[in-house]
Tab-separated table of C-alpha atoms in Angstrom:
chain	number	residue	atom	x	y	z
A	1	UNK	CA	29.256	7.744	-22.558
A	2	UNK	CA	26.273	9.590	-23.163
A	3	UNK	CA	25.421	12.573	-21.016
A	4	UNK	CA	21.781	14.626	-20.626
A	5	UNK	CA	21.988	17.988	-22.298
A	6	UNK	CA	19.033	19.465	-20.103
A	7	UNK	CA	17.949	18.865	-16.441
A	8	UNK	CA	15.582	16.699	-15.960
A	9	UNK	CA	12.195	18.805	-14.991
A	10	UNK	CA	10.808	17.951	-11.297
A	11	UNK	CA	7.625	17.363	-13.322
A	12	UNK	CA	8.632	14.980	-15.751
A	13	UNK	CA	10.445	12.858	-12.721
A	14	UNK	CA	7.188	12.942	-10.805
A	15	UNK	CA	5.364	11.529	-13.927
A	16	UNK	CA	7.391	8.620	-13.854
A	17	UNK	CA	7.603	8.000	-10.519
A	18	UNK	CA	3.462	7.637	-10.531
A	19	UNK	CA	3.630	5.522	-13.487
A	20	UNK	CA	6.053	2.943	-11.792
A	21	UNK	CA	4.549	3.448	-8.251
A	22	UNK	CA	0.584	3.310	-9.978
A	23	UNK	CA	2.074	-0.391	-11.049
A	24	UNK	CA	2.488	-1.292	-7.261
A	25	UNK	CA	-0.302	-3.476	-6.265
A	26	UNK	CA	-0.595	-5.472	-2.701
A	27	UNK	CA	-1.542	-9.335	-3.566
A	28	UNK	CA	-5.027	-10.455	-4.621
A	29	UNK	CA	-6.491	-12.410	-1.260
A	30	UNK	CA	-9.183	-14.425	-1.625
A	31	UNK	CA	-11.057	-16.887	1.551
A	32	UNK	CA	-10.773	-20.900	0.797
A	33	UNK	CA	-13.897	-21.902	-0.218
A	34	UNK	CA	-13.072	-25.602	1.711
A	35	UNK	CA	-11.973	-23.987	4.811
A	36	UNK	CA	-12.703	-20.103	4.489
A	37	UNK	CA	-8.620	-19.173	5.225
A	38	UNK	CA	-7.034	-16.329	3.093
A	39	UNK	CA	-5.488	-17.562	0.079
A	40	UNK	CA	-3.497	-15.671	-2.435
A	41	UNK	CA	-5.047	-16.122	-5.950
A	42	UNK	CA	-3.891	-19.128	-7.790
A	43	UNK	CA	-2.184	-20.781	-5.092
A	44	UNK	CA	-3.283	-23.853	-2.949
A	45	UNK	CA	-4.698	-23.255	0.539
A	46	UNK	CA	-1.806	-23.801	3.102
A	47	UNK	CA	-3.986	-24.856	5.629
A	48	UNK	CA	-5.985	-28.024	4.161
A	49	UNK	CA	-3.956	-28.078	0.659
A	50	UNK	CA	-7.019	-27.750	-1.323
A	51	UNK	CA	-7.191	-25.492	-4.827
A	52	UNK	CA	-10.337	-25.409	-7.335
A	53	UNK	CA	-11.828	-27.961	-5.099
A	54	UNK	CA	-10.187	-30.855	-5.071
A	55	UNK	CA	-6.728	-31.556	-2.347
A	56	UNK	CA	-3.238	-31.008	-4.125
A	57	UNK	CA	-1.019	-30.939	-0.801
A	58	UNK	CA	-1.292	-33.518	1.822
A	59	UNK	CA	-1.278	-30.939	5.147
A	60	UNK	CA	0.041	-32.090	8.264
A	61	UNK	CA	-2.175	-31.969	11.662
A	62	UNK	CA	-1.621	-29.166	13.894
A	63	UNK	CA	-1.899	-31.290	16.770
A	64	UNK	CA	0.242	-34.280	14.969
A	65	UNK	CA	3.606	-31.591	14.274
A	66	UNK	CA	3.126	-30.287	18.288
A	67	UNK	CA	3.699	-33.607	19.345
């Protein structure tokens, strides 16, 4: 198996570690344009189904799933 012949450097660790931690994004949020809710990009609203304006989920009632 092969072994390192030389230490890794403590710089040469922290350059990766900001490369793979620079690649860390939080989710792109965007508001419904239907309803105004915050919707991840590219996904259908999950509180009146809609995406790129027209309905792709049927969405039950609040009121309908209490009762």
């Amino acid at each position: 198996m092969a072994t390192p012949k030389r230490k890794t450097s403590h710089a040469r660790t922290s350059q990766r570690k900001a490369q793979w931690l620079n690649a860390l994004k939080a989710p792109v949020t965007l508001s419904c344009p239907h309803c105004g809710e915050i919707v991840k990009a590219h996904h259908a609203c999950p509180s009146c189904g809609y995406y790129k304006g027209r309905q792709v989920v049927k969405v039950k009632d609040e009121e309908a799933a209490a009762s």
